[in-house]
PDB file of C-alpha atoms in Angstrom:
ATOM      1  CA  UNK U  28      28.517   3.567 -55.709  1.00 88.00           C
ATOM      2  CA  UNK U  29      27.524   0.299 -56.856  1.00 87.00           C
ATOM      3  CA  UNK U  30      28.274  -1.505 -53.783  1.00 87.00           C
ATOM      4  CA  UNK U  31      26.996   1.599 -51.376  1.00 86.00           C
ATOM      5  CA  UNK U  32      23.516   0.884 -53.003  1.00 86.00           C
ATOM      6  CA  UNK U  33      23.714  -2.945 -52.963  1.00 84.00           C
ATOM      7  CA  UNK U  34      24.492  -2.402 -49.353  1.00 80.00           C
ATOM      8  CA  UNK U  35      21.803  -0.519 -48.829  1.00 79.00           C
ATOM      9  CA  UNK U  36      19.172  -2.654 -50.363  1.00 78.00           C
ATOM     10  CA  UNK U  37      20.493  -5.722 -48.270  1.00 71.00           C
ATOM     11  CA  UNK U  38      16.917  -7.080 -46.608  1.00 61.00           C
ATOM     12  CA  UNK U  39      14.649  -4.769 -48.710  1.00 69.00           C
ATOM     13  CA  UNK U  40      11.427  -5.545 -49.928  1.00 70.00           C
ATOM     14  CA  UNK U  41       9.339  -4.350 -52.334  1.00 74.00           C
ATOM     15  CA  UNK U  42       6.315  -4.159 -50.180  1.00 75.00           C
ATOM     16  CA  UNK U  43       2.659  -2.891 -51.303  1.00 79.00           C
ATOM     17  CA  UNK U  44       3.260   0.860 -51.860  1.00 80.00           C
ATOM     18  CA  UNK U  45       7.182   0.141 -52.432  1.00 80.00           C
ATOM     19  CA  UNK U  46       7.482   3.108 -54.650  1.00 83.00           C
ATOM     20  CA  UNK U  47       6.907   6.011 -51.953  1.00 84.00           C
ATOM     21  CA  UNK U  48       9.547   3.976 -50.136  1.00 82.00           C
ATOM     22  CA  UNK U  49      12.129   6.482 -49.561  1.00 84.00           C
ATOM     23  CA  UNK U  50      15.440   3.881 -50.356  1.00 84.00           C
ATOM     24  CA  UNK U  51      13.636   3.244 -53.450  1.00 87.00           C
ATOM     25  CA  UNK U  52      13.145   6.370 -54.589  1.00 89.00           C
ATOM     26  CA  UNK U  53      16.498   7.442 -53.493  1.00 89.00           C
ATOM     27  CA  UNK U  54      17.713   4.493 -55.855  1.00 89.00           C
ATOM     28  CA  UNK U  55      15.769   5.408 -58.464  1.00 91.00           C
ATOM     29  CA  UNK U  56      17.233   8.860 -58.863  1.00 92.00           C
ATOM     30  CA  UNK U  57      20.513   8.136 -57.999  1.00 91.00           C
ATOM     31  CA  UNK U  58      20.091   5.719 -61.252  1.00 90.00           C
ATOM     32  CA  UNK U  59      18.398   8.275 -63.754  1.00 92.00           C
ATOM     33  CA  UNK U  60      21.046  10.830 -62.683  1.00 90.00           C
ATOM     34  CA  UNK U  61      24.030   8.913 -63.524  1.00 90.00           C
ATOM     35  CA  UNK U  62      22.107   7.733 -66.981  1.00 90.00           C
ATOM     36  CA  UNK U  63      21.220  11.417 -67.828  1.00 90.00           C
ATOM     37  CA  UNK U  64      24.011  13.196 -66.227  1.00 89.00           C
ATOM     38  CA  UNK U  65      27.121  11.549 -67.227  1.00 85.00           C
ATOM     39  CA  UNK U  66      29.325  11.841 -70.413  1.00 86.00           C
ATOM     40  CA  UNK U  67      32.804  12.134 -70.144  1.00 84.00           C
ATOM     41  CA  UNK U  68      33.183  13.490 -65.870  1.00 85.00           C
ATOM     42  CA  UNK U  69      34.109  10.808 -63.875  1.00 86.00           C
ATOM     43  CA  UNK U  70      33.677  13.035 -61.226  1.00 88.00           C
ATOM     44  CA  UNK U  71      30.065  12.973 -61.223  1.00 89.00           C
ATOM     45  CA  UNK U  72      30.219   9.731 -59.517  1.00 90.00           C
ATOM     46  CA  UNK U  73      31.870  10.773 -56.450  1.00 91.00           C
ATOM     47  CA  UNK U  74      29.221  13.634 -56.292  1.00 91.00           C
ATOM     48  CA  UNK U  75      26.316  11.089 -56.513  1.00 90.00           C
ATOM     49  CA  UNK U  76      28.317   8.405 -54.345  1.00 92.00           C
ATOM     50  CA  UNK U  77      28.469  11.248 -51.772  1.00 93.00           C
ATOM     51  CA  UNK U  78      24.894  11.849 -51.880  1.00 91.00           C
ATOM     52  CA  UNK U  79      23.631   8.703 -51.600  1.00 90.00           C
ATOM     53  CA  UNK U  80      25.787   7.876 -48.480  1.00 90.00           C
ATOM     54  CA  UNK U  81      24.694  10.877 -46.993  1.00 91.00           C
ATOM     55  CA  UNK U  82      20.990   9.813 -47.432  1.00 88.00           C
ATOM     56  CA  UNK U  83      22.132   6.786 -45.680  1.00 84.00           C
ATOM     57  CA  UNK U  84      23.356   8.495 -43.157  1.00 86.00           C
ATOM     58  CA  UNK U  85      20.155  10.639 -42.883  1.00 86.00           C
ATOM     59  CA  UNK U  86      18.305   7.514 -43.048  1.00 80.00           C
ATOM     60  CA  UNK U  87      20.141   5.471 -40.363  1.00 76.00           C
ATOM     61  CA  UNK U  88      19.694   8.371 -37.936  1.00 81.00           C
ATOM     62  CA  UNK U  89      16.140   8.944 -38.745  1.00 79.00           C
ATOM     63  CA  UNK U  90      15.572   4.974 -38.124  1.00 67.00           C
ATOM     64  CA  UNK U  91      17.424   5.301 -34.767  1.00 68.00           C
ATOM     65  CA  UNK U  92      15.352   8.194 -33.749  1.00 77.00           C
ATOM     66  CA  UNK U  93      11.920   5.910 -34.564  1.00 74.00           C
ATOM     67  CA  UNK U  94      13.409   2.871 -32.482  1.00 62.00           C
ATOM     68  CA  UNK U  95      14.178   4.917 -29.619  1.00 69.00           C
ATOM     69  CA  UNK U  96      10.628   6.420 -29.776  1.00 71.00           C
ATOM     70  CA  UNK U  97       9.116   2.510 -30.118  1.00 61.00           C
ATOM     71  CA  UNK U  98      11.285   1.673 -26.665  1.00 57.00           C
ATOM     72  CA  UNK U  99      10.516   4.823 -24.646  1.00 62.00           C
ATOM     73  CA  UNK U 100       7.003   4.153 -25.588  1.00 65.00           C
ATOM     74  CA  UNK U 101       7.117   0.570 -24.492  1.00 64.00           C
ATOM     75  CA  UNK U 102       8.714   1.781 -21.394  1.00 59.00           C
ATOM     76  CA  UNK U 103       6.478   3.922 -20.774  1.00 72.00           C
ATOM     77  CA  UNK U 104       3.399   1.787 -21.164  1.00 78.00           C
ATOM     78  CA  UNK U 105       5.289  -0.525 -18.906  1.00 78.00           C
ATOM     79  CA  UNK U 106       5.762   1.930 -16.325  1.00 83.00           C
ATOM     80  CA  UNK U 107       2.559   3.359 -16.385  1.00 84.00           C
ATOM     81  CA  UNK U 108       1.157  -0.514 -15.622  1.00 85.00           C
ATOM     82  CA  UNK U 109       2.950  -0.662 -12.541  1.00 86.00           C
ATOM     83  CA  UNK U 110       2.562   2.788 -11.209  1.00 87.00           C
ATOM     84  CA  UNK U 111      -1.015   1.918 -11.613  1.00 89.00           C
ATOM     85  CA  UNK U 112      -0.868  -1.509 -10.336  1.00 91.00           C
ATOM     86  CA  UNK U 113       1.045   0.024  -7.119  1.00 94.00           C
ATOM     87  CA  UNK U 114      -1.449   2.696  -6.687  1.00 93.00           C
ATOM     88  CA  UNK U 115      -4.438   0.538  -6.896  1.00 94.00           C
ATOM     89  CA  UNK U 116      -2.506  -1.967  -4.080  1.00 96.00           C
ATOM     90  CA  UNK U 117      -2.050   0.672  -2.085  1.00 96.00           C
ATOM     91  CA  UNK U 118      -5.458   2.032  -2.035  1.00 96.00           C
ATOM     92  CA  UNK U 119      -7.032  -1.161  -1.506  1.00 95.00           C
ATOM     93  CA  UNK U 120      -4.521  -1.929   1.451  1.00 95.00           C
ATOM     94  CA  UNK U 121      -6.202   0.282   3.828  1.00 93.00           C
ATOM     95  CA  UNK U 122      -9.537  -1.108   3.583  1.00 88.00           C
ATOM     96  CA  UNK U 123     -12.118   1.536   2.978  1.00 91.00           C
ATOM     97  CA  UNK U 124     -15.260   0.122   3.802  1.00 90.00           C
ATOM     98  CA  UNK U 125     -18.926   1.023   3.564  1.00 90.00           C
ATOM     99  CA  UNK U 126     -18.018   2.863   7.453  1.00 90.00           C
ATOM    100  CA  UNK U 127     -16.103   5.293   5.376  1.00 93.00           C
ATOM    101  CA  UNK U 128     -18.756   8.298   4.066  1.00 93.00           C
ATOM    102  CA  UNK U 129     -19.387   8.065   0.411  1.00 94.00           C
ATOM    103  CA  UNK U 130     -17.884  11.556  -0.691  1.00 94.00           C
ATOM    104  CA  UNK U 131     -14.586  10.505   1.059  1.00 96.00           C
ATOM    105  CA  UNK U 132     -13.809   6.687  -0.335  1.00 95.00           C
ATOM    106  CA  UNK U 133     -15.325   8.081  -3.707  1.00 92.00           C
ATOM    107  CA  UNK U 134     -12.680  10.706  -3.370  1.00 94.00           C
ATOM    108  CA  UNK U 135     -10.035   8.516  -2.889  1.00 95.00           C
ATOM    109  CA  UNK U 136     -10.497   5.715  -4.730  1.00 93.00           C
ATOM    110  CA  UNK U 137     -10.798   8.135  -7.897  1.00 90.00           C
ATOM    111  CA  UNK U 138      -9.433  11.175  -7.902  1.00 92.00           C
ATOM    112  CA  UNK U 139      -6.705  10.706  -5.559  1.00 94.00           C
ATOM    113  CA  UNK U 140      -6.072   7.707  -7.109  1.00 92.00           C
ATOM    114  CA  UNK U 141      -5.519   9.815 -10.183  1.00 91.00           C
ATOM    115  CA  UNK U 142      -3.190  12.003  -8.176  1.00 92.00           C
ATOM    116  CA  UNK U 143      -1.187   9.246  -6.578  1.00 93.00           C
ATOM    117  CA  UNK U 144      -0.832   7.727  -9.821  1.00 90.00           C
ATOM    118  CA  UNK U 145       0.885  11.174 -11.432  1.00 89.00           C
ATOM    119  CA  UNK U 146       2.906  11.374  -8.515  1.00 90.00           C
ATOM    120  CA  UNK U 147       4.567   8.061  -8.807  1.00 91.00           C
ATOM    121  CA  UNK U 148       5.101   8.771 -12.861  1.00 86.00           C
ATOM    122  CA  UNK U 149       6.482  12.058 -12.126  1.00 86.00           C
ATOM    123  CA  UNK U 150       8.107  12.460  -8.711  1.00 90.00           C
ATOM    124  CA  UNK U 151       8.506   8.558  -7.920  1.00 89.00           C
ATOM    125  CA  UNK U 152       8.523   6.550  -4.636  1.00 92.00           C
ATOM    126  CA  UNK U 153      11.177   8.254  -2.742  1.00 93.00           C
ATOM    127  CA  UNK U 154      10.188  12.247  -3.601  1.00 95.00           C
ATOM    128  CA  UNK U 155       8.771  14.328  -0.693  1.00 95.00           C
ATOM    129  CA  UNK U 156       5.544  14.868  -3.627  1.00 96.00           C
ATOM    130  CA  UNK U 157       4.756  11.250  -3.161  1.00 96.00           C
ATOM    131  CA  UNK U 158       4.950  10.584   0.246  1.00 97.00           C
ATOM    132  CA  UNK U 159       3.160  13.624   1.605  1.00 97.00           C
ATOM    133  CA  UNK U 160       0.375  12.694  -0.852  1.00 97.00           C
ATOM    134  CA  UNK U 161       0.124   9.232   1.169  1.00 97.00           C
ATOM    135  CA  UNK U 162       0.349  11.005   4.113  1.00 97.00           C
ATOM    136  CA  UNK U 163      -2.723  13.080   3.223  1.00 97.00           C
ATOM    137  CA  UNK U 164      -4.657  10.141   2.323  1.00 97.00           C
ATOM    138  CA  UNK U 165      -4.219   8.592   5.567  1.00 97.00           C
ATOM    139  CA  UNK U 166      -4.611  11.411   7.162  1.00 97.00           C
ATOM    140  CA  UNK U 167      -8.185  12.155   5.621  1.00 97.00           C
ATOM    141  CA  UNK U 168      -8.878   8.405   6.092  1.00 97.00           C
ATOM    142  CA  UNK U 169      -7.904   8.499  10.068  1.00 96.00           C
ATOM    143  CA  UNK U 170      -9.956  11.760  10.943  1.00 96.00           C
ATOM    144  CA  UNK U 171     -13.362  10.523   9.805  1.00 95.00           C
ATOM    145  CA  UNK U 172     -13.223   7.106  10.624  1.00 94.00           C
ATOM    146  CA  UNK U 173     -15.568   5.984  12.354  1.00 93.00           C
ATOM    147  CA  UNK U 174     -13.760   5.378  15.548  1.00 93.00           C
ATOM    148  CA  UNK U 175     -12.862   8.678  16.211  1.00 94.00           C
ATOM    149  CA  UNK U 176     -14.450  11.153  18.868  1.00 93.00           C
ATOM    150  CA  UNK U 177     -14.217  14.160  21.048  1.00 93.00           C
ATOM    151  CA  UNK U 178     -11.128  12.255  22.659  1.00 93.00           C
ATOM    152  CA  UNK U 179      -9.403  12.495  19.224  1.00 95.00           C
ATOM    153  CA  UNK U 180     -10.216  16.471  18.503  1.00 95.00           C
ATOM    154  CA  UNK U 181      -6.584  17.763  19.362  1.00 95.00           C
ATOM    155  CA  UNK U 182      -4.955  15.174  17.316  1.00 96.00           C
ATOM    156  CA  UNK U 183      -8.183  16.095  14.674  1.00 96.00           C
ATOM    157  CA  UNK U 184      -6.982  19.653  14.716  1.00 96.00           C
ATOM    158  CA  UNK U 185      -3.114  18.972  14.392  1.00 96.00           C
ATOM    159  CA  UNK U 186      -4.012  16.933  10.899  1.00 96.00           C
ATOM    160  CA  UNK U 187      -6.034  19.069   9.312  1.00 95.00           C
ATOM    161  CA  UNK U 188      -4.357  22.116   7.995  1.00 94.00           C
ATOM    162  CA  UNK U 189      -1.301  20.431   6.429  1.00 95.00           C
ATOM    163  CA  UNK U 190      -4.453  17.966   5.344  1.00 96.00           C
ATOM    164  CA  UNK U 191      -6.691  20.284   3.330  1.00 95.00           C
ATOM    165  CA  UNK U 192      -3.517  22.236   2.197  1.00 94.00           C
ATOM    166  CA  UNK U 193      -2.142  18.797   0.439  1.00 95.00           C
ATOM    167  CA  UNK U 194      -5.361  17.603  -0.666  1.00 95.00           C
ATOM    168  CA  UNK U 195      -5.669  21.124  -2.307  1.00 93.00           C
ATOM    169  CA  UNK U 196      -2.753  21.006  -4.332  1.00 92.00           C
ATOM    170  CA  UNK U 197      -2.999  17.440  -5.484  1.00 92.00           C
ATOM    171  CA  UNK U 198      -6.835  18.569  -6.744  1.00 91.00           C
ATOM    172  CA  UNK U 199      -5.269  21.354  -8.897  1.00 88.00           C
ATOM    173  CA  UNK U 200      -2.727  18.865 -10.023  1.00 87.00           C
ATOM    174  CA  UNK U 201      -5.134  16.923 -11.410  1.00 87.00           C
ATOM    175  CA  UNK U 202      -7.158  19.503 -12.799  1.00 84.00           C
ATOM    176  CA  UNK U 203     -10.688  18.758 -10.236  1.00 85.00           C
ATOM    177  CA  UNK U 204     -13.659  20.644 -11.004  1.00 82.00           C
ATOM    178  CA  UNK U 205     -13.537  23.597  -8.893  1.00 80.00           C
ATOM    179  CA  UNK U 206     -17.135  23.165  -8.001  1.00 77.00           C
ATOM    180  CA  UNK U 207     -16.808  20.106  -6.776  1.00 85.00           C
ATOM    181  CA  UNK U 208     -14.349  20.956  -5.082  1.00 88.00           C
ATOM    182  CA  UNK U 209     -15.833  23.413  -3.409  1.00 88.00           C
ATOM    183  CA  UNK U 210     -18.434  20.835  -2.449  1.00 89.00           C
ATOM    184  CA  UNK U 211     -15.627  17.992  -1.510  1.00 92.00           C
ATOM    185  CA  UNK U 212     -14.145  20.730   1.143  1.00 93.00           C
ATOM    186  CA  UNK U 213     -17.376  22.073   2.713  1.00 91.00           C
ATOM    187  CA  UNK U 214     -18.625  18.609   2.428  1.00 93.00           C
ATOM    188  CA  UNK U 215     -15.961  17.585   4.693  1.00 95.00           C
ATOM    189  CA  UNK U 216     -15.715  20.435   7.156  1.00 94.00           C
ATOM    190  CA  UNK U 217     -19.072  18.771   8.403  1.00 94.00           C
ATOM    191  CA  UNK U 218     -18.418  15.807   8.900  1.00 95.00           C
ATOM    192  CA  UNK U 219     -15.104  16.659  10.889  1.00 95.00           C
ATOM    193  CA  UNK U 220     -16.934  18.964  12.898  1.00 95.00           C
ATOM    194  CA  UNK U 221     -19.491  16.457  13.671  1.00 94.00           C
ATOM    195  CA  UNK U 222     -16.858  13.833  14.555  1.00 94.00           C
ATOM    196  CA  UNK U 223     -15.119  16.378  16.820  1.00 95.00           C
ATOM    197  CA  UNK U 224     -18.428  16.025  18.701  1.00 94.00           C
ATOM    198  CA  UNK U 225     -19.121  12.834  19.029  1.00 92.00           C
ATOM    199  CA  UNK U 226     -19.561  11.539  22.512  1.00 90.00           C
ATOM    200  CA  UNK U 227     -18.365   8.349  21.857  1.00 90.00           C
ATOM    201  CA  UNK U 228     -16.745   6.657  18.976  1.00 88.00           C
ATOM    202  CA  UNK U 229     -19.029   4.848  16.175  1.00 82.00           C
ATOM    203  CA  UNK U 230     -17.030   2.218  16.201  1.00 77.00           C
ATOM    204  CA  UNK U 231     -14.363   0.507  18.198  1.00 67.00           C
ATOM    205  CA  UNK U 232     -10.717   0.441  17.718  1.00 64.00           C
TER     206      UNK U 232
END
């Protein structure tokens, strides 16, 4: 028993607060039990020995449990840093301009940010999740850029339902207002109508 609780107390210190320290307290009444307990049954000792290893035990586990919390934690923070990092790369790789209308880059560049960002956490690179949510950025990016016209409406038309069908899921993902949602969708209906009939592109290729 002795050398269980020496063993024990190998590194401890008797820090401010040291007696709601659970070792400590364990000691403690391991110590008072064996001085008010004991007579003449030697067998008491392998009862208390037992107990105190099994607190040990308890306490080892318990320890474990906290370290493996610490780590996952870490890991996650790190994780979370790059999916971030990536996302905000990959945003800022295709260029969104001030030729890009307001509602759309604002769209992307925060909320669909947001919902690239869960993707990558959840899903990761390779899932179907991610890459049809790039996909749908691109997509929304490519139909109201500025260099599209009335030469581009079939293609226009071929995008858009698989388009509004992704961007409405990711939106609900990430919990967007309904109302401005609403307002996002209606918002953009317009404009692709009106650059379905444009004569000409705004801007060259």
């Amino acid at each position: 028993l002795l050398n269980e609780m020496t063993t024990a107390a190998l590194g401890w210190v008797a820090e401010d607060g040291y007696q709601n320290d659970s070792l400590y307290q364990c000691v403690c009444a391991t110590v008072e039990r064996v001085s008010n307990d004991f007579y003449d049954d030697t067998g008491l000792f392998s009862d208390v020995l037992a107990d105190f290893i099994s607190f040990v035990e308890n306490e080892k586990k318990r320890a474990s449990l906290r370290e493996k919390r610490v780590v996952d934690a870490e890991a996650g923070r790190d994780q979370s840093e790059s999916a971030r990092s990536y996302v905000s790369a990959l945003i800022k790789s295709r260029a969104i301009d001030d030729t890009v209308p307001a509602f759309v880059s604002k769209m992307v560049e925060s909320s669909w940010n947001n919902m690239l960002f869960l993707t990558y956490l959840k899903k990761g690179l390779e899932s179907a999740e991610w890459q049809s949510a790039v996909v749908a950025m691109d997509d929304l990016l490519w139909t109201v850029a500025p260099q599209r016209s009335m030469s581009d409406r079939t293609e226009i038309m071929r995008r858009i339902p698989s388009l509004l069908k992704t961007l409405r899921q990711g939106l609900n993902i990430i919990n967007y207002d309904g109302y401005a949602a609403g307002e996002f969708f209606a918002h953009l209906e317009h404009l692709h109508m009106e650059v379905m009939q444009r004569s000409v592109p705004l801007k060259a290729e």
